[in-house]
Coordinates of C-alpha atoms and ligand atoms in Angstrom, one line a residue:
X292 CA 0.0 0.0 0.0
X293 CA 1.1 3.7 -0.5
X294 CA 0.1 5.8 1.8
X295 CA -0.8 9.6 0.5
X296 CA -0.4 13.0 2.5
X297 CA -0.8 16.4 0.8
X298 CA -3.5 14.1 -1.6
X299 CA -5.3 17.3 -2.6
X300 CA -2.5 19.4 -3.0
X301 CA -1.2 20.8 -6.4
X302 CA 1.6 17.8 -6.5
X303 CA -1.0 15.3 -4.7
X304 CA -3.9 15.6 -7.0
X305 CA -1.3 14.7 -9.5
X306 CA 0.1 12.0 -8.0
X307 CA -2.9 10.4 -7.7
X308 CA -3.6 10.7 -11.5
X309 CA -0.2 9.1 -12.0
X310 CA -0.5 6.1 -9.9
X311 CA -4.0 5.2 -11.4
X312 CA -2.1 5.6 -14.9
X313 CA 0.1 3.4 -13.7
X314 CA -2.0 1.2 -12.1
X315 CA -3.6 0.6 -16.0
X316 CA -0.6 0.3 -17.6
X317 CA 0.6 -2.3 -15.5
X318 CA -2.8 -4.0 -15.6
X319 CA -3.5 -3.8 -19.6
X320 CA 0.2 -5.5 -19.1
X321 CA -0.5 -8.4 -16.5
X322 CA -4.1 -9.4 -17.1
X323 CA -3.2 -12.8 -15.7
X324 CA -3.5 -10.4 -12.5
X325 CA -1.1 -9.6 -11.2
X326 CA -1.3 -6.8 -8.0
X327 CA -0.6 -3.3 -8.1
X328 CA -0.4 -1.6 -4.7
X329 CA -3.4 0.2 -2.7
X330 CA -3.3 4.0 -2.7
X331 CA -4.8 5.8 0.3
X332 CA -5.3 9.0 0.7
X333 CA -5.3 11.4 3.7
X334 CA -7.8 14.5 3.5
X335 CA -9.4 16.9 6.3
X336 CA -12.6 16.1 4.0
X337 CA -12.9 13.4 2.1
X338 CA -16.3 14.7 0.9
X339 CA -14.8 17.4 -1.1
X340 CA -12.2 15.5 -1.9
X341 CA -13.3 13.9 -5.3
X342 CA -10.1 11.5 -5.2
X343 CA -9.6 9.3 -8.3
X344 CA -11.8 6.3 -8.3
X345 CA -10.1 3.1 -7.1
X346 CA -8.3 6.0 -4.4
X347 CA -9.1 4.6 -0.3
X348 CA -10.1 8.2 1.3
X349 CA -8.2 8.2 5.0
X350 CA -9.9 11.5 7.3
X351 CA -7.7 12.9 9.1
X352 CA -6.0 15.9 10.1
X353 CA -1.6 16.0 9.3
X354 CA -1.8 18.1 12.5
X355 CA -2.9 15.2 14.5
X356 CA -1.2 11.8 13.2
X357 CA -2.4 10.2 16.4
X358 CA -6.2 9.7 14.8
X359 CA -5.2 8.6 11.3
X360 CA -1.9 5.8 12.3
X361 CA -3.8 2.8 12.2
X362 CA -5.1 4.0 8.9
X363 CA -0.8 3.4 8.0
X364 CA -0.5 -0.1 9.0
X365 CA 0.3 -2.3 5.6
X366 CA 1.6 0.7 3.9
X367 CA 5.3 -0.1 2.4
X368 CA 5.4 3.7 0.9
X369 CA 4.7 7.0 2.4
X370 CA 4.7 10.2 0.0
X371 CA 4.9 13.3 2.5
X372 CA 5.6 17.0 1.4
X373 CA 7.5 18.6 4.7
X374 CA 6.4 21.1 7.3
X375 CA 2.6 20.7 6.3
X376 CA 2.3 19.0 9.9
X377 CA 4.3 17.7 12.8
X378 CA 7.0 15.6 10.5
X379 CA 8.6 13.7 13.5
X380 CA 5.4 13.0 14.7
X381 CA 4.4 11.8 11.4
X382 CA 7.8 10.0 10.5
X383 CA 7.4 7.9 14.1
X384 CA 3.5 7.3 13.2
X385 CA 5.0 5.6 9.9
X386 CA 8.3 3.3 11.6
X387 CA 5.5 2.2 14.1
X388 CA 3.1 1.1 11.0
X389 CA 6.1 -0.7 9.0
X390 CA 6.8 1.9 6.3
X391 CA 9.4 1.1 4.5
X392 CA 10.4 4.0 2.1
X393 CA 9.2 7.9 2.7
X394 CA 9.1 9.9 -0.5
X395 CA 9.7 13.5 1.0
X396 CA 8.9 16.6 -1.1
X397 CA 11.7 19.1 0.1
X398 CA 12.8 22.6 -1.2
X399 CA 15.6 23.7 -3.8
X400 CA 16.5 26.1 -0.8
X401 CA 17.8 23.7 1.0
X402 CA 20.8 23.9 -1.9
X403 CA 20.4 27.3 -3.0
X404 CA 19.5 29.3 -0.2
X405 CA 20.5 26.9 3.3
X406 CA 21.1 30.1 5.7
X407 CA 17.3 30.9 5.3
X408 CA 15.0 29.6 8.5
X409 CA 12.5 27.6 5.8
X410 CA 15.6 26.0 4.1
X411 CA 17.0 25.2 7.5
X412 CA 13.2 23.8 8.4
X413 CA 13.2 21.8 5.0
X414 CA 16.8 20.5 6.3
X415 CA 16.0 19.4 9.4
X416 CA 13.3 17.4 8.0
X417 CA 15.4 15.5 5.6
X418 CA 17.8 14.9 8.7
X419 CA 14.7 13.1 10.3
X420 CA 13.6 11.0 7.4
X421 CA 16.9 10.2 6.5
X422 CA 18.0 9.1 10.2
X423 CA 15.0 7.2 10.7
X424 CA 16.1 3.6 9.2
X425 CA 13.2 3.9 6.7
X426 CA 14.9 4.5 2.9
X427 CA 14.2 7.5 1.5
X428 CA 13.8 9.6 -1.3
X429 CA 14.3 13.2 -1.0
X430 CA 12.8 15.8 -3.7
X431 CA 13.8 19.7 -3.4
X432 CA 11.6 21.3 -6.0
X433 CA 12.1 24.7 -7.3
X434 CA 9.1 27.1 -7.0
X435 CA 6.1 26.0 -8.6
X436 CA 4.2 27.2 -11.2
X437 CA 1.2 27.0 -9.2
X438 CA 2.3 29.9 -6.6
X439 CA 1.2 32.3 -9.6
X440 CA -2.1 31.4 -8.8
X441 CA -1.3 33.9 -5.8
X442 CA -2.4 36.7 -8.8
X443 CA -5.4 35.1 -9.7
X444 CA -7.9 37.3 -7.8
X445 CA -6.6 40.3 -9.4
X446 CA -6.4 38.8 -12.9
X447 CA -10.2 37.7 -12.3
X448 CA -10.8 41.0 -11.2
X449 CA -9.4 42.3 -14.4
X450 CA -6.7 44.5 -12.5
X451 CA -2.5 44.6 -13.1
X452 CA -0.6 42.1 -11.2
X453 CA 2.2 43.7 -9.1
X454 CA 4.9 41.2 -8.5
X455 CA 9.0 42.2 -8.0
X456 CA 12.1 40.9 -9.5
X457 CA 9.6 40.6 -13.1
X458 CA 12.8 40.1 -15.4
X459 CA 14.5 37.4 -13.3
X460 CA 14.5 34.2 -14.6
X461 CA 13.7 31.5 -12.8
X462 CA 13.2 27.6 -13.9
X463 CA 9.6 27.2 -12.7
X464 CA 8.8 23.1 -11.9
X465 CA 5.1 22.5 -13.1
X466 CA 3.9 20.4 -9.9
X467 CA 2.6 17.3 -12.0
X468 CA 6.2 17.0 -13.1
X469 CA 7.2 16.8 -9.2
X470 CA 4.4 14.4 -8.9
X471 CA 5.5 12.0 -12.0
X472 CA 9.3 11.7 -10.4
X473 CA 7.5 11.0 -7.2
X474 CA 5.2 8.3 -8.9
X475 CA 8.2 6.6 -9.7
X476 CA 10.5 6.7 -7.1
X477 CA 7.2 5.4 -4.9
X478 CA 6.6 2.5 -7.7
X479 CA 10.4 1.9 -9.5
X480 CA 13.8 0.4 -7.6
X481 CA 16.8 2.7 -8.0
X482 CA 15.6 5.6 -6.3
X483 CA 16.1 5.2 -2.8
X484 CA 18.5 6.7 -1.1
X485 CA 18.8 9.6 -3.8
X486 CA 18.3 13.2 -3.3
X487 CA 17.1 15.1 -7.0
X488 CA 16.8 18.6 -7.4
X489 CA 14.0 19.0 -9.6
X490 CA 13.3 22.3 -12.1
X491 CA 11.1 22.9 -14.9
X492 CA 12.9 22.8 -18.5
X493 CA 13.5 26.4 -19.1
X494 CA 13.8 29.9 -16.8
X495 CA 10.6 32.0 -17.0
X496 CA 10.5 35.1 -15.4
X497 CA 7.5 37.1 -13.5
X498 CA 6.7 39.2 -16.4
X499 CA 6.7 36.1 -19.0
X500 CA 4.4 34.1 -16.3
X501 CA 2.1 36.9 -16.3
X502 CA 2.1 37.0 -20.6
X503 CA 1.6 32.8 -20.5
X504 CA -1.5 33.6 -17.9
X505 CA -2.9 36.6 -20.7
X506 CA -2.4 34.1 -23.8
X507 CA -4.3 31.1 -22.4
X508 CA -7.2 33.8 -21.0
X509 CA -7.1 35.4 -24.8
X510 CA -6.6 38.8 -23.0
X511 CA -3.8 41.2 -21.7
X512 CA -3.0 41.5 -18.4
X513 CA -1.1 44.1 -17.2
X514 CA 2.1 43.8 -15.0
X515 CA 3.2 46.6 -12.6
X516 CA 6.6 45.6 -11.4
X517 CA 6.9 46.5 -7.6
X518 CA 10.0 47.8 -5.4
X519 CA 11.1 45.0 -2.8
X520 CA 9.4 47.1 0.3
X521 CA 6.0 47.0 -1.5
X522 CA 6.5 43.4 -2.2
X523 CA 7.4 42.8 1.4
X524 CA 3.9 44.2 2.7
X525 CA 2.1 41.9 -0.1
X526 CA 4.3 38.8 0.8
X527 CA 3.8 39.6 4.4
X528 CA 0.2 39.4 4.1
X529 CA 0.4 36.1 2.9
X530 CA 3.3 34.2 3.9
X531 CA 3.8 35.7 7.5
X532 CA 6.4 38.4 8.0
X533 CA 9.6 36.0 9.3
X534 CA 8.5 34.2 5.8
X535 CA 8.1 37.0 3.3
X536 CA 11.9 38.1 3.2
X537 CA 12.8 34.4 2.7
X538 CA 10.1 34.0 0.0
X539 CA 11.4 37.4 -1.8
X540 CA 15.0 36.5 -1.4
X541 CA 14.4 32.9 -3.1
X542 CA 11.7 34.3 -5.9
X543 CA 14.3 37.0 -7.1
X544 CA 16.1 39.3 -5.0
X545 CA 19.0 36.5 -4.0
X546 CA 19.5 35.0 -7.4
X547 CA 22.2 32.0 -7.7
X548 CA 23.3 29.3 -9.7
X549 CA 21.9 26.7 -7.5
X550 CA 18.7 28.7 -8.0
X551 CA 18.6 29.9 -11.7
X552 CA 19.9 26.2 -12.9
X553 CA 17.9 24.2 -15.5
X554 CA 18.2 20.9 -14.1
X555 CA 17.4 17.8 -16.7
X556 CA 16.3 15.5 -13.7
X557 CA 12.8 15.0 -14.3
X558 CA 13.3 13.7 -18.3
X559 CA 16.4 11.8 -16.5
X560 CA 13.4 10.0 -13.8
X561 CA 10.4 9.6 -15.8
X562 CA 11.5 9.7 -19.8
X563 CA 9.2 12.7 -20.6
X564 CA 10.2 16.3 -20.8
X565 CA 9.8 18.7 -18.3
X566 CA 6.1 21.0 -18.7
X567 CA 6.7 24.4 -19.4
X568 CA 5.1 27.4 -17.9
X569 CA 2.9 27.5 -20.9
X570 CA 1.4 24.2 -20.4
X571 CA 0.8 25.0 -16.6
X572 CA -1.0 28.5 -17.5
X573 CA -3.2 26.5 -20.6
X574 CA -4.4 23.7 -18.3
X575 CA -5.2 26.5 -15.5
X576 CA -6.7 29.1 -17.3
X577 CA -9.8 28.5 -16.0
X578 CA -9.0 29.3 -12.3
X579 CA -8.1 32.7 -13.9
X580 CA -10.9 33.8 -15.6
Ligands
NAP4 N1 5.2 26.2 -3.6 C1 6.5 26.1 -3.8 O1 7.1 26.9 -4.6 C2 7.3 25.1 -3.1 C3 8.7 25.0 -3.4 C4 9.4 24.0 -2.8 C5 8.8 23.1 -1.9 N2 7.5 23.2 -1.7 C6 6.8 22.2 -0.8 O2 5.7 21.6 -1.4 C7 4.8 21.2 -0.4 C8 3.4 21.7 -0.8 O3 2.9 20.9 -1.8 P1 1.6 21.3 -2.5 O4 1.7 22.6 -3.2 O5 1.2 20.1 -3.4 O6 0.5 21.4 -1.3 P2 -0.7 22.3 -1.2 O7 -1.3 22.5 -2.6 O8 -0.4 23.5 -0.5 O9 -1.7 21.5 -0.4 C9 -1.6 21.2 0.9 C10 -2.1 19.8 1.1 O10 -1.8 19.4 2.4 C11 -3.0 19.0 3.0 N3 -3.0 19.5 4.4 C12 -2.6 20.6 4.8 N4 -2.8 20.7 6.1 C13 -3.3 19.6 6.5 C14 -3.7 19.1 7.7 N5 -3.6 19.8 8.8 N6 -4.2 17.9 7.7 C15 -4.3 17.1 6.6 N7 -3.9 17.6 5.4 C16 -3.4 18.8 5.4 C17 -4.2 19.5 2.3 O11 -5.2 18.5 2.3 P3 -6.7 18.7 2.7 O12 -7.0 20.1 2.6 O13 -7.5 17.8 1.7 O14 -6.8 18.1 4.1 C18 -3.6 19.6 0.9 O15 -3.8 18.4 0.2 C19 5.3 21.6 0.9 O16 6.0 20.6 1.5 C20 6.2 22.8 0.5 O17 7.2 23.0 1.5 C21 6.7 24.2 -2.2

């Protein structure tokens, strides 16, 4: 069984789709029968959920692995994106249940940026998987394609999306792509104990996010590009303020290589090429509009 956190997340929903995929291919391959594993999901509502069919719905809160562990005994595979709960709480739940192998969804910063508190969070939590005596796969993600969706009010609202750093080009990881290298490090042997840094297949920058956005709507948008202080109070909002420096430092103002780098790892893991922005903004417009 693999056992799901973060199911309805941008890079869980995705995952989901994959393993069913997967689960087909392999069954159109061994009709004689041959099993594929259980996938169970964790959600705070299963109701609104609307997991794939063939998906086992666990309810339960991250925050509270106490009410949801017996739901983990039998899994051999536990996909969990860090510091959405208590991860040593979390990481014990899964040792007592058996797990075998955690799938942790990390952050680039732990590379690009480590003297930053999140990075240093995102560290510590590879630490615990890593020193728990399950294997592990680690995945550090760049930023994801779908944190533009942070403009999507104003674009609905027809007004100009203020965002810093516009011309900075960054190489934006669409989540299903995080989601596919998960699918098979969870399903495939040769990928535990590995650690991938994981990028989309070309830099984008704010501005060019923005035009991607306006060409799947059909319309212009308009981009105001915003001094750090006035990106602070927006990120601030949002994000906290111990976060929003961190945020703005890794989305632009503390460019370097570690960050701007094009990595081929996700072609290397799953075969395909890497989504682009583009593809991201046309299967999204929608949530824009
Ligand atoms: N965004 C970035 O640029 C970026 C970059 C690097 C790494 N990351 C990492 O990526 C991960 C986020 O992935 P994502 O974008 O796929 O997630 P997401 O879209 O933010 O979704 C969060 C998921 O976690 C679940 N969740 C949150 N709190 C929960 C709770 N108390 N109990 C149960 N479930 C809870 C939600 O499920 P329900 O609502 O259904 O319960 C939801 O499925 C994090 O580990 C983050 O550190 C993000």
């Amino acid at each position: 069984m693999i056992f799901v956190t973060g199911a309805t997340g941008n890079i869980g929903r995705a995952l989901l789709d994959e393993l069913r995929t997967h689960r087909d291919r392999h069954r159109d391959r061994h009709r004689e029968g041959r099993r594929t594993d259980t996938v169970k999901a964790l959600t705070r509502d299963p109701a609104r959920a609307a997991l794939p069919d063939g998906v086992v719905p666990v309810a339960g809160d991250l925050a509270e692995p106490e009410s949801w562990k017996s739901a983990l005994h039998g899994a051999r595979s536990l996909f969990l994106p860090s510091l959405l709960g208590p991860d040593d709480r979390i990481v014990e739940a899964a040792l007592e249940a058996g797990v075998e192998h955690i799938v942790l969804v990390s952050s680039i910063t732990v590379q690009s940026h480590p003297h930053l508190g999140p990075a240093q969070e995102n560290l510590a939590v590879e630490r615990l998987v890593k020193a728990s005596g399950a294997d592990w796969t680690v995945l550090r993600p760049t930023q994801f394609a779908s944190n533009s969706l942070m403009w999507a009010e104003s674009i609905r609202a027809h007004e100009p999306v203020h965002a810093p750093y516009a011309d900075i080009p960054l190489p934006t990881v669409h989540p299903a792509d995080i989601a596919a290298v998960a699918r098979v490090a969870l399903t495939e042997p040769g990928h535990r104990g590995r650690t991938y840094a994981l990028t989309g297949p070309e830099p984008v920058t704010a501005r060019q996010q923005v035009g991607a956005i306006a060409a799947a709507l059909g319309r212009d948008v308009p981009f105001v590009e915003v001094d750090r202080r006035d990106a602070y109070e927006r990120m601030a909002a949002v994000f906290g303020a111990d976060a929003a420096d961190a945020v703005l430092d890794v989305t632009g103002g503390d460019p370097n290589d570690e960050l701007l780098a094009v990595r081929d790892t996700v072609t290397r893991i799953t075969g395909a090429p890497g989504r682009t922005f583009r593809q991201w903004a046309a299967e999204n417009a929608a949530l824009f509009r």
